[in-house]
CSV table of C-alpha atoms in Angstrom, one decimal:
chain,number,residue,atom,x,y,z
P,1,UNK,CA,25.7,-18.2,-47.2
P,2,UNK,CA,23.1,-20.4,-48.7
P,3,UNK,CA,23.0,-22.6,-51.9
P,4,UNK,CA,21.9,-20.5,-54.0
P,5,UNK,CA,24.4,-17.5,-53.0
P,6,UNK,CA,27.5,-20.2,-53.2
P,7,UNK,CA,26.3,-20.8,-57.1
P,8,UNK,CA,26.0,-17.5,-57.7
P,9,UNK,CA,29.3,-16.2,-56.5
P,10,UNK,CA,32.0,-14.8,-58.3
P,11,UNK,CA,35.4,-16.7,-58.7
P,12,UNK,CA,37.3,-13.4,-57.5
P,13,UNK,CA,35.4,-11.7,-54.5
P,14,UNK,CA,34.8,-8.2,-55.1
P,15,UNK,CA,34.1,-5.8,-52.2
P,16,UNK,CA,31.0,-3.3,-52.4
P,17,UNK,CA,33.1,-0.4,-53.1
P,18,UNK,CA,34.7,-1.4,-56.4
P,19,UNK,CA,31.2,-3.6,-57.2
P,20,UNK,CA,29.8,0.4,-57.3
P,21,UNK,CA,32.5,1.6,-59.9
P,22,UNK,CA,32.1,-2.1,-62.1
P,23,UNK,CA,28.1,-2.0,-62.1
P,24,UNK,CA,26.7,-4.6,-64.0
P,25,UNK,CA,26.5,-4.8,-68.2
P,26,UNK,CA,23.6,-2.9,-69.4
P,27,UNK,CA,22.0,-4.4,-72.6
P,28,UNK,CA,19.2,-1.8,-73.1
P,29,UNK,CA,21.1,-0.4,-75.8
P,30,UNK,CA,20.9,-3.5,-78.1
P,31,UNK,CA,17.4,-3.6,-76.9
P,32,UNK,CA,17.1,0.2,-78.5
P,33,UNK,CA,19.4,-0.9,-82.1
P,34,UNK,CA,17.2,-4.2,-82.0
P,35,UNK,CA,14.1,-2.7,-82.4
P,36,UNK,CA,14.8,0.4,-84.4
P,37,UNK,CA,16.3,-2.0,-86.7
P,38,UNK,CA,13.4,-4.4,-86.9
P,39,UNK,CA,11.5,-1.1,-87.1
P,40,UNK,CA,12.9,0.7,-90.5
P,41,UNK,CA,12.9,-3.4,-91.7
P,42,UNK,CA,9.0,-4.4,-91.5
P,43,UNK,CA,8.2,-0.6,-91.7
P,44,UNK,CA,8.5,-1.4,-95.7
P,45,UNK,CA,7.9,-5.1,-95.8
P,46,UNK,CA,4.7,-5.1,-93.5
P,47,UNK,CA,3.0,-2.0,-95.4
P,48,UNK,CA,4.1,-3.7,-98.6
P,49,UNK,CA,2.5,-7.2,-97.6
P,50,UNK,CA,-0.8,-4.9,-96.5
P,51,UNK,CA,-1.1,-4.2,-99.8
P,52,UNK,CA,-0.7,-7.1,-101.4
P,53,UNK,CA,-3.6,-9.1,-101.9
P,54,UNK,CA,-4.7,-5.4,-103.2
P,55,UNK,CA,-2.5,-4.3,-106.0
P,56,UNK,CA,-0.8,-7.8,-107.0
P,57,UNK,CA,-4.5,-9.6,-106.7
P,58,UNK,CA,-4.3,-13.2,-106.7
P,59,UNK,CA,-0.3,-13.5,-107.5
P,60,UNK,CA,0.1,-11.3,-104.2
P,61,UNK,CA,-2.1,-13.9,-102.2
P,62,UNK,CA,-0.4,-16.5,-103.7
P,63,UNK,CA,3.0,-14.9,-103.0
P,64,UNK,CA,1.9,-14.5,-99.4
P,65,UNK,CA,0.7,-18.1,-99.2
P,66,UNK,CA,4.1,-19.7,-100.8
P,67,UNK,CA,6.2,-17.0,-98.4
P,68,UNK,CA,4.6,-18.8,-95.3
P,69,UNK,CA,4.9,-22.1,-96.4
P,70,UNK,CA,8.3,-21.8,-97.1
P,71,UNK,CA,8.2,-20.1,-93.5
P,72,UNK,CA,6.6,-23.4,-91.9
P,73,UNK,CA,9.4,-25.5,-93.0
P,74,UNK,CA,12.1,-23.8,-92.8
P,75,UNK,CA,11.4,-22.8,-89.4
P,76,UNK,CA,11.8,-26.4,-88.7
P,77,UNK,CA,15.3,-26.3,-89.3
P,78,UNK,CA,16.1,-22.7,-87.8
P,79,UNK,CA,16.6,-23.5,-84.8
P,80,UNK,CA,19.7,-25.7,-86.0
P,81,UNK,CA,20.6,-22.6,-89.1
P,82,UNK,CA,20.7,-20.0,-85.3
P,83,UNK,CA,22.7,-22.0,-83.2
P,84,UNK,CA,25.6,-22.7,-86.2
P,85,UNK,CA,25.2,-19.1,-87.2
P,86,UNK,CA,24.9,-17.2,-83.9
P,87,UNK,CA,22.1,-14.9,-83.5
P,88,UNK,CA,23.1,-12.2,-84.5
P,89,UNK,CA,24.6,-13.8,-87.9
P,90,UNK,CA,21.2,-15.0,-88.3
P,91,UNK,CA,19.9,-11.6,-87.9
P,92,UNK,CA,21.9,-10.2,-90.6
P,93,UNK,CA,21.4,-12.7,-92.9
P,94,UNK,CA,17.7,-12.6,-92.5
P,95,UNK,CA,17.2,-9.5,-93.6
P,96,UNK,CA,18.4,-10.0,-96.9
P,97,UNK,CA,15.1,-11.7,-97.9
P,98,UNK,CA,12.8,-9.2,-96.9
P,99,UNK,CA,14.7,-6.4,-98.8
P,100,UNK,CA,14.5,-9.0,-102.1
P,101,UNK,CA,11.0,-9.3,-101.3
P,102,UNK,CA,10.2,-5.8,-101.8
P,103,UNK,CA,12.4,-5.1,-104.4
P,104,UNK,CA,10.4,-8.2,-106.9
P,105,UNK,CA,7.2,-5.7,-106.4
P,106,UNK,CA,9.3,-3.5,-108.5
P,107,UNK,CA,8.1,-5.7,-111.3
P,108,UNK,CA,5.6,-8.2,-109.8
P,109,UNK,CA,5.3,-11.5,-112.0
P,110,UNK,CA,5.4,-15.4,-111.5
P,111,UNK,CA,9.2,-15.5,-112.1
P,112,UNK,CA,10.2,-12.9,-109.9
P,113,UNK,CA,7.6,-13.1,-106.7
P,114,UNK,CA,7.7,-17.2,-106.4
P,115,UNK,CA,11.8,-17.4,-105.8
P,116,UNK,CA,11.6,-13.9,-103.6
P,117,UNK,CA,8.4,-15.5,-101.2
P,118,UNK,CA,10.6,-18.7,-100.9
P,119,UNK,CA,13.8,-17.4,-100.1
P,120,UNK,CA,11.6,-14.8,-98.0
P,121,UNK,CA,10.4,-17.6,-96.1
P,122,UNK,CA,14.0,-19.0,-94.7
P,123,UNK,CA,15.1,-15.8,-94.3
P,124,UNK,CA,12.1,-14.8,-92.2
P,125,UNK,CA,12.4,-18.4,-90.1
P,126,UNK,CA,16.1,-17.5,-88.8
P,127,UNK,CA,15.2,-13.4,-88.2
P,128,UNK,CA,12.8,-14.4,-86.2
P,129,UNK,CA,14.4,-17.4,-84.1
P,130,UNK,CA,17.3,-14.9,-83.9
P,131,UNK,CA,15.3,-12.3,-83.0
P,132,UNK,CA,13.3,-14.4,-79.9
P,133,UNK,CA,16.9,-16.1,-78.8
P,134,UNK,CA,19.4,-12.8,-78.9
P,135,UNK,CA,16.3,-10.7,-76.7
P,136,UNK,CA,15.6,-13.3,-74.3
P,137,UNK,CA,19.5,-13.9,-73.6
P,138,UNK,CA,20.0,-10.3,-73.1
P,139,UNK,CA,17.1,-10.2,-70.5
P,140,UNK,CA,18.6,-13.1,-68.9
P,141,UNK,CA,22.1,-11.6,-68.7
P,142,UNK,CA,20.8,-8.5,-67.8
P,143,UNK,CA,19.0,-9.4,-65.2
P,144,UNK,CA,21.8,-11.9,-63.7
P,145,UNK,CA,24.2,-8.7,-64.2
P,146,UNK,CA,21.7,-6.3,-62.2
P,147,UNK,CA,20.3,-9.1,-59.8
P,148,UNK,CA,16.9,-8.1,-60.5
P,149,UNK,CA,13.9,-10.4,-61.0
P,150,UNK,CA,14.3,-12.3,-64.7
P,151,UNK,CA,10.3,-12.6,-65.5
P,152,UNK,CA,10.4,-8.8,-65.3
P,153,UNK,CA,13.0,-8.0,-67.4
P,154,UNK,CA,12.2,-10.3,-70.3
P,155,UNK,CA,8.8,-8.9,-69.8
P,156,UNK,CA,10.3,-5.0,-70.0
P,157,UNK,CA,12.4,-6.1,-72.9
P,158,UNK,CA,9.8,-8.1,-75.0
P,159,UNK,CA,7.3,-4.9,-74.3
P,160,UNK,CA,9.6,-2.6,-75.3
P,161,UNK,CA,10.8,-4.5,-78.7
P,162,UNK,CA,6.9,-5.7,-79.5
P,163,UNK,CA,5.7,-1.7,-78.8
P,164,UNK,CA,8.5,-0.2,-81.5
P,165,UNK,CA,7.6,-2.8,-83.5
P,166,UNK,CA,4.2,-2.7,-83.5
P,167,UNK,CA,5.1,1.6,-84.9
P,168,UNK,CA,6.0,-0.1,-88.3
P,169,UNK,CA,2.2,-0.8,-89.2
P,170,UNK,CA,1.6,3.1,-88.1
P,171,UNK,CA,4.9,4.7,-89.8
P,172,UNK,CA,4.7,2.4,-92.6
P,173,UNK,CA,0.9,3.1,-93.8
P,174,UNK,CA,1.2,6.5,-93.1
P,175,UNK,CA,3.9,6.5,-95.8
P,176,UNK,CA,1.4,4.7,-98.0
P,177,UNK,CA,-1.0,6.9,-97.2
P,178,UNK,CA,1.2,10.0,-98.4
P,179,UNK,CA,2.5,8.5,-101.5
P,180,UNK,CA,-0.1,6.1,-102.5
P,181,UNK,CA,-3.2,7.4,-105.0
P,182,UNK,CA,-6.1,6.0,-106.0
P,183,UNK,CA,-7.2,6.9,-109.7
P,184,UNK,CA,-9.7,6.0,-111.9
P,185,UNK,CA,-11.5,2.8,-112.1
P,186,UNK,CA,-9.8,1.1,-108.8
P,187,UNK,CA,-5.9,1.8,-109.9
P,188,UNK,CA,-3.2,3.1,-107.9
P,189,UNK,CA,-0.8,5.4,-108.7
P,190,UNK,CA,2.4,6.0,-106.4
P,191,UNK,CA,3.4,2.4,-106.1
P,192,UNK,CA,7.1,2.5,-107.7
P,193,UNK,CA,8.1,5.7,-105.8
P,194,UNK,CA,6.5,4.0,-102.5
P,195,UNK,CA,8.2,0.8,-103.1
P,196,UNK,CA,11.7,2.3,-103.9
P,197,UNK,CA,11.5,4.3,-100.6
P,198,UNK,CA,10.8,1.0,-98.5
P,199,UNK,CA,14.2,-0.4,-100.2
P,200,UNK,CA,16.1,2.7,-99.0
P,201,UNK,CA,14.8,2.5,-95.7
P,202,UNK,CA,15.2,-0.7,-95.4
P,203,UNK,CA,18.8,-0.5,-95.7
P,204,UNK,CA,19.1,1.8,-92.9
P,205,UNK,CA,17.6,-0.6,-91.1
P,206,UNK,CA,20.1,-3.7,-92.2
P,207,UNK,CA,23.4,-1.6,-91.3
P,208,UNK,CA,21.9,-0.5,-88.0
P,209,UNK,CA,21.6,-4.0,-87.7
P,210,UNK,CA,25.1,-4.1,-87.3
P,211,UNK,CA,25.7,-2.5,-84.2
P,212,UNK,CA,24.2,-4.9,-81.8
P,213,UNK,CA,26.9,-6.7,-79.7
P,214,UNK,CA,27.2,-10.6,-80.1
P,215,UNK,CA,25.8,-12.7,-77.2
P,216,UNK,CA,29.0,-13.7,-75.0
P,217,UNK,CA,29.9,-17.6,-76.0
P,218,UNK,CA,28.7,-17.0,-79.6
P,219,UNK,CA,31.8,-16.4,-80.9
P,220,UNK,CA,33.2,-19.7,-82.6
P,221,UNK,CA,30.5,-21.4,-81.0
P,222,UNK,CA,29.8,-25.5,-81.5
P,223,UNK,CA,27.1,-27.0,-83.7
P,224,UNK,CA,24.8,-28.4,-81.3
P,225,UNK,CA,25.9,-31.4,-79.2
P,226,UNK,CA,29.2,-30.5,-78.7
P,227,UNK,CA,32.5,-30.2,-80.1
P,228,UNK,CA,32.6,-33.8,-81.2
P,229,UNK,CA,29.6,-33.4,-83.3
P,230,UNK,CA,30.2,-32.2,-87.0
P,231,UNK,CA,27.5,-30.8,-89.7
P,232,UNK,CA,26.4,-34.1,-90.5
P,233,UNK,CA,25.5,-35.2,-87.2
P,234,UNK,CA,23.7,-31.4,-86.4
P,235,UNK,CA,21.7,-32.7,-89.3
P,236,UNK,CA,21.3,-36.5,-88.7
P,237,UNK,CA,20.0,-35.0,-85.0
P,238,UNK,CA,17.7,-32.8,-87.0
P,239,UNK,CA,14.2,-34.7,-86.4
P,240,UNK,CA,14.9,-34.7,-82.7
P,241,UNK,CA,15.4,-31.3,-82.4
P,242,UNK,CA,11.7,-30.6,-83.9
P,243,UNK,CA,9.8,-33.4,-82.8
P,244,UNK,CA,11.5,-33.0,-78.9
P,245,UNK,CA,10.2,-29.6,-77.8
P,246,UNK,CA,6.2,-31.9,-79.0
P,247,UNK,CA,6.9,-34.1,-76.5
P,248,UNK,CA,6.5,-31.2,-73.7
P,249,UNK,CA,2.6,-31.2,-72.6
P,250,UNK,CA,3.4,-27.5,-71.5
P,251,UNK,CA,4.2,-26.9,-75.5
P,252,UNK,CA,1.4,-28.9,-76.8
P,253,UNK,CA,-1.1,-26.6,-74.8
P,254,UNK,CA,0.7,-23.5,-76.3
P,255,UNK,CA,0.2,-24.9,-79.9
P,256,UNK,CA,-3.2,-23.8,-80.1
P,257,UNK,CA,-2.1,-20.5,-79.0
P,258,UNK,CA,0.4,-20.1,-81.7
P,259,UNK,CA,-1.5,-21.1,-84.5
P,260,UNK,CA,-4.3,-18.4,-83.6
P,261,UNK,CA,-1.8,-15.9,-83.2
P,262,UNK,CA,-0.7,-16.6,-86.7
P,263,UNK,CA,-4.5,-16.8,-88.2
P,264,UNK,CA,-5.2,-13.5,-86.3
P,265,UNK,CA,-2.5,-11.7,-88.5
P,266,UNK,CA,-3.5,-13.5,-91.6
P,267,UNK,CA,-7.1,-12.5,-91.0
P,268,UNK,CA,-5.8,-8.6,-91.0
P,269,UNK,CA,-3.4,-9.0,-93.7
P,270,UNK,CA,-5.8,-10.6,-96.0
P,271,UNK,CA,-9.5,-10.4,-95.1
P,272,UNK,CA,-9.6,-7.2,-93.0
P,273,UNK,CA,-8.1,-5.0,-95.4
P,274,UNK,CA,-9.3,-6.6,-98.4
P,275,UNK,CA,-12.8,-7.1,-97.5
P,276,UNK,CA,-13.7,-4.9,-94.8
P,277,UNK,CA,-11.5,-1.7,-95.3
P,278,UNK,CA,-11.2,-1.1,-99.1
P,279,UNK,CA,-15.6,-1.4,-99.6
P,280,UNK,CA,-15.5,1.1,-96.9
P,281,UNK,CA,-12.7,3.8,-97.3
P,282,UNK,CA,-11.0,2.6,-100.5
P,283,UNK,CA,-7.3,1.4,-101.1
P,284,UNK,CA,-5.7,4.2,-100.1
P,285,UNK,CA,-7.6,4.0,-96.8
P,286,UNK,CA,-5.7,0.6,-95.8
P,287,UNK,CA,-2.8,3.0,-94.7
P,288,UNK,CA,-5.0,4.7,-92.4
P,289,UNK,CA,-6.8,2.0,-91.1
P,290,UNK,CA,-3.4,-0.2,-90.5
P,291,UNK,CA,-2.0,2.8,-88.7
P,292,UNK,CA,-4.8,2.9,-86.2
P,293,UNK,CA,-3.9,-1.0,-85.7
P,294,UNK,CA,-0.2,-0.3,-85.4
P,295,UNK,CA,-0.7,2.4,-82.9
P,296,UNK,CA,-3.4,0.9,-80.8
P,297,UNK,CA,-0.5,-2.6,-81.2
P,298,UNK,CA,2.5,-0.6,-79.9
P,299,UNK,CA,0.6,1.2,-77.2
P,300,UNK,CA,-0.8,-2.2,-75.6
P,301,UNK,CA,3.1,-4.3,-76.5
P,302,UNK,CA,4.3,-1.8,-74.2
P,303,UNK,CA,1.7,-1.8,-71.8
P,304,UNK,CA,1.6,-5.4,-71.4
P,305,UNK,CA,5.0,-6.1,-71.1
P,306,UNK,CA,5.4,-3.4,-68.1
P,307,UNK,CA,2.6,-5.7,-66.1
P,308,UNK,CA,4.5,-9.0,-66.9
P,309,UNK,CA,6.0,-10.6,-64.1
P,310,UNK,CA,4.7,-14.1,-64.4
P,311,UNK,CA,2.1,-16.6,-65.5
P,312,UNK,CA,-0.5,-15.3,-63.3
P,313,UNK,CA,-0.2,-12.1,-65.1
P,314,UNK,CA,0.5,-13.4,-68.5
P,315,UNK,CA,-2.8,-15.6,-68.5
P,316,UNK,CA,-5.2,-12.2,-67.3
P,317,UNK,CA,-3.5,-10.2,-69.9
P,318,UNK,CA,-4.0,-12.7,-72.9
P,319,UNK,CA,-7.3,-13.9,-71.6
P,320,UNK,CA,-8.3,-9.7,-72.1
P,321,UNK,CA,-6.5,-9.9,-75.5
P,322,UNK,CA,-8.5,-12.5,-76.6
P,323,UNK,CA,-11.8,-11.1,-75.0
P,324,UNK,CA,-11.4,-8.1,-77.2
P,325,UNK,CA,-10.7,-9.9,-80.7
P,326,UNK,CA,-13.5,-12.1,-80.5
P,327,UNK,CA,-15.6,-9.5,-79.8
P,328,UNK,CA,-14.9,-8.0,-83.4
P,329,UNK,CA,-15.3,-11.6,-84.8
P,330,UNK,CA,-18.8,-11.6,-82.8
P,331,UNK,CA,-19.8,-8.0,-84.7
P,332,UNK,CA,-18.6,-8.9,-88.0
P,333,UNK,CA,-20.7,-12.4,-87.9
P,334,UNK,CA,-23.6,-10.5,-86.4
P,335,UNK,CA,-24.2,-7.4,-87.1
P,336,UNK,CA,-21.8,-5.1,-89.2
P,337,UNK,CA,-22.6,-4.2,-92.7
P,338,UNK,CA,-20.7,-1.8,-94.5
P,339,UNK,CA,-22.5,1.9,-94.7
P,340,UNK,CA,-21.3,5.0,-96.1
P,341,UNK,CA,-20.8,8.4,-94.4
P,342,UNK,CA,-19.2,9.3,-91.2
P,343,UNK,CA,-20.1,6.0,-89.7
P,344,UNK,CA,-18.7,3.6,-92.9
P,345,UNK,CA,-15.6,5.2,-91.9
P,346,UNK,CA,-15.0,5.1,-88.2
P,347,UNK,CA,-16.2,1.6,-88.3
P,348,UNK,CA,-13.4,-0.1,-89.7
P,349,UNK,CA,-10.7,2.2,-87.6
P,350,UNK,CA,-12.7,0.8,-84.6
P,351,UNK,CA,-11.8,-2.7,-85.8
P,352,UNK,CA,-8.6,-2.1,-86.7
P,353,UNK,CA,-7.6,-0.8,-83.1
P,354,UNK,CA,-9.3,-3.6,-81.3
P,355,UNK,CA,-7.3,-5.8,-83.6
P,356,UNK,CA,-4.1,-4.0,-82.8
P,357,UNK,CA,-4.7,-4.0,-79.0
P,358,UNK,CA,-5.3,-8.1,-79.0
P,359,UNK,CA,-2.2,-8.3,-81.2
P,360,UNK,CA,-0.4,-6.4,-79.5
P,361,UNK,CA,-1.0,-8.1,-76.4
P,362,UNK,CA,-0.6,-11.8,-78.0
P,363,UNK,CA,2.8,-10.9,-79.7
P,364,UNK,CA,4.4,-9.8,-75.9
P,365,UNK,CA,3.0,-12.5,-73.8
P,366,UNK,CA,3.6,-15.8,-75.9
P,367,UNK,CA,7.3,-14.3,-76.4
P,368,UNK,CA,7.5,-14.0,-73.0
P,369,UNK,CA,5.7,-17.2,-71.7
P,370,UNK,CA,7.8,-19.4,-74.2
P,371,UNK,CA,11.5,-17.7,-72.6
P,372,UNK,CA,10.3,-18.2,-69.1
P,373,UNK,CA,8.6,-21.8,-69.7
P,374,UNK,CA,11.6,-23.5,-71.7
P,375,UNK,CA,15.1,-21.7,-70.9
P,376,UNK,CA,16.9,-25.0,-72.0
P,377,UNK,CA,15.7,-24.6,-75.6
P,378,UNK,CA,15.0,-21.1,-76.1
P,379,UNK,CA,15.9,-22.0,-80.0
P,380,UNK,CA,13.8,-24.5,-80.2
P,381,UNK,CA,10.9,-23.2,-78.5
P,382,UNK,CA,10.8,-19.8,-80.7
P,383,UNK,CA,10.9,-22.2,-83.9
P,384,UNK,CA,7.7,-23.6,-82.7
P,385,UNK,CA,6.1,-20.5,-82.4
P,386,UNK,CA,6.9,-19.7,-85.9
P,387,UNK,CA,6.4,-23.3,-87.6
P,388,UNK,CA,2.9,-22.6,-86.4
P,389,UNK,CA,2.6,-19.2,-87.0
P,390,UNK,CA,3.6,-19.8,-90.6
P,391,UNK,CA,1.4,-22.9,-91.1
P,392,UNK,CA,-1.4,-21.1,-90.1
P,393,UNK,CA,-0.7,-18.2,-91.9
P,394,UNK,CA,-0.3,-19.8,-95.5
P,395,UNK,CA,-3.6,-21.8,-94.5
P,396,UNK,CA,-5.4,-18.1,-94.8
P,397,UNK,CA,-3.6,-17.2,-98.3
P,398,UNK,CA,-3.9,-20.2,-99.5
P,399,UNK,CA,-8.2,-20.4,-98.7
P,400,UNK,CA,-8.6,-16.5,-98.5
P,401,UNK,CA,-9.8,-16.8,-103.1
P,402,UNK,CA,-12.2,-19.7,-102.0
P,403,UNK,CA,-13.8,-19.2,-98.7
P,404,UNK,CA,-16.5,-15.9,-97.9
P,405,UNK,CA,-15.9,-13.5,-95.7
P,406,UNK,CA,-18.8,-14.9,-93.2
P,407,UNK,CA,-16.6,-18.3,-93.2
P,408,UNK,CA,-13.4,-17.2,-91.9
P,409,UNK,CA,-14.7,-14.9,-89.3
P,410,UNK,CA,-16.3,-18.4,-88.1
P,411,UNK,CA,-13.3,-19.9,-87.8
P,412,UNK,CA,-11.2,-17.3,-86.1
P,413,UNK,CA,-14.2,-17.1,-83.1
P,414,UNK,CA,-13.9,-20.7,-83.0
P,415,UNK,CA,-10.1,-20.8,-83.0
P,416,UNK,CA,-9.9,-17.6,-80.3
P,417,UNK,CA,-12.3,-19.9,-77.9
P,418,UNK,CA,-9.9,-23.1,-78.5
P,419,UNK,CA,-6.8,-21.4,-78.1
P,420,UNK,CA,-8.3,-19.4,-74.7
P,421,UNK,CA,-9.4,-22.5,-73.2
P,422,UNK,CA,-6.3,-24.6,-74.4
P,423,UNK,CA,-4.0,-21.8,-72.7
P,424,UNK,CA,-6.1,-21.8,-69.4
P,425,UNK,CA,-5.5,-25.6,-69.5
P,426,UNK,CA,-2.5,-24.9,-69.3
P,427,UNK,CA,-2.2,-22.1,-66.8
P,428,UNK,CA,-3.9,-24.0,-64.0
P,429,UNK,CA,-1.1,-27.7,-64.6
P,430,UNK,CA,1.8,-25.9,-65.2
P,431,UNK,CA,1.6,-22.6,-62.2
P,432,UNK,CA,2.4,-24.1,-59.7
P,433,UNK,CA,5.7,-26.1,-61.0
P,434,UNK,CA,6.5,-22.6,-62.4
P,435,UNK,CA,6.3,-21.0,-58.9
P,436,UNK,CA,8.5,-23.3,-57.8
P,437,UNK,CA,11.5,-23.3,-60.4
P,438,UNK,CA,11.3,-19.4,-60.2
């Protein structure tokens, strides 16, 4: 028996006959309540932040732009908030913000949208970081428990969890596009009822939350460092925890990456459907147009995570992604203007599903590249991706009032080249010293 089979083997030997009727834990269930959850969740809160910048004006975008501030720095410290809570503690909690959120649209003012975006902002940093740690440990156990190839199965996992996600842009604005009116002279009517049936679904979602099992060893688990090591010290070791994972090369070449994956939401969220949808089909139309995205997102999270099995096949799939948003950024510098008729119409859907495909595709791969590149900090690592999300995010709301249209499509092609060529970087220093530890 080799090395590799002595660590692997069990303290109690178990014969193939009784290995058959003990099979290995399956965790595709919490894969299944994990997503439906996060589904039924951002069904409602991503519909409702497509509309924002819309129906709230300038106090949405500013909402939007405090939310993912408050996103950037407290996904500093949610790596430390997930690893005292547990994942799936974090989860719960987490999705008390985003139902808050929703609910202050109810009666959308300074006092009641500022304290929701904030608290909306810590809540979304530990969901998140939950969300990447409690999938990627499942994978890992999973395929330990099944003794099939770990690359794969976080792949299988992260596509399946990205693809029923990605439905919540499709279910969600196909709700809005049922309830939500346009009447006279640009106004909306529909918005309470629509808002007030995102609040009860995303209840369901919260208590379905509930049903996905702990991750073995997070019950009465340590704050980080050990048993020695108190509350104080977790936060006195605070600064090391963010600035460490910065010190990686492999991470500083991903940073790029992460930040455009952010902007590339923000540009949707803000510009596309503000600038680009409603001239062309009107608000009510941002629900059809984000549905197309959502689809054409879910189709390709799936699809992509069924081809992962690597780096070589995550760099080729993200190097297609980002192919296929810059070409949009490319026709909207170059050539699109909006027109009316048949044409003004199918236009922006075409967008909207090349978006979705490149989002789609980004949202699987960096979630799988970052569990298979740093599986000693799988915390810390996911906070990172969402520090720069966030930053990058708020940078959008924040300009989106002060910059044109022709501006920000500049700086998302020049961002999409960066990033591309940053990632390559790092797909031809880091491959082969990834062949070897897998």
């Amino acid at each position: 028996m080799d090395s590799r089979n002595d660590e692997e083997a069990p303290l109690v030997l178990v014969s193939g006959e009784d290995r058959k009727v003990r099979p290995g834990k399956s965790y595709t269930r919490d894969v299944h309540i994990l997503s439906i959850s996060f589904l039924l969740i951002f069904l409602a809160f991503g519909a409702a932040q497509n509309l924002e910048t819309t129906i709230n004006k300038d106090l949405g975008t500013i909402s939007l732009g405090i939310l993912y501030v408050s996103f950037m720095f407290c996904s500093m410290v949610a790596s430390l908030v997930v690893r005292l809570l547990g994942s799936k503690n974090a989860l719960l909690l987490g999705t008390s913000g985003y139902w808050l959120f929703v609910a202050a649209n109810l009666k959308p003012s300074w006092i009641t949208m500022v304290p929701a975006s904030l608290y909306l902002g810590f809540a979304a940093s530990i969901i998140w970081v939950g969300q990447g740690t409690y999938l990627t440990s499942i994978a890992r156990s999973h395929a330990k428990d099944h003794d099939v190839h770990e690359g794969s199965i976080i792949g299988v996992f992260n596509g399946e969890f990205w693809a029923i996600f990605a439905c919540h842009q499709l279910f969600g604005n196909l709700i809005t596009l049922t309830l939500l009116k346009d009447g006279k002279e640009g106004s909306t009517s529909g918005t309470t009822l629509l808002l007030l049936v995102f609040l009860i679904i995303m209840t369901f979602g919260t208590i379905l939350m509930f049903f996905i099992r702990k991750i073995e060893g997070e019950d009465g688990k340590e704050p980080v460092g050990g048993s020695s090591m108190g509350l104080v010290d977790s936060l006195v070791s605070l600064p090391r925890l963010i600035i460490t994972p910065l010190l990686d090369v492999r991470m500083l070449l991903i940073v790029p990456l992460l930040a455009y994956s952010g902007l590339q939401q923000a540009f949707v969220w803000a510009e596309f459907t503000k600038e680009i949808v409603t001239p062309a089909i009107g608000v009510s139309g941002v629900g059809g147009a984000m549905a197309v995205y959502g689809a054409l997102d879910a189709v390709c999270s799936i699809t992509a995570g069924r081809f992962t099995s690597g780096l070589s096949s995550i760099t080729f799939i993200v190097s297609g992604g980002a192919v296929a948003q810059a070409s949009v950024f490319l026709w909207l510098l170059l050539g699109y203007r909006t027109t009316s008729g048949v044409l003004g119409t199918v236009y922006p859907l075409i967008m909207a599903a090349v978006l979705g495909i490149g989002d789609g595709i980004l949202n699987t791969q960096i979630s799988a590249l970052l569990a298979l590149l740093f599986k000693h900090d799988t915390e810390g690592a996911f906070a990172q991706l969402k520090v720069w999300q966030s930053a990058s995010i708020a940078i959008v709301f924040f300009l989106s009032p002060y910059i044109s249209l022709q501006a920000m499509v500049i700086v998302m092609l020049v961002m999409v080249c960066v990033s591309l060529l940053s990632f390559l970087v790092l797909a031809l220093k880091v491959e082969s010293v990834f062949t070897r530890d897998e």
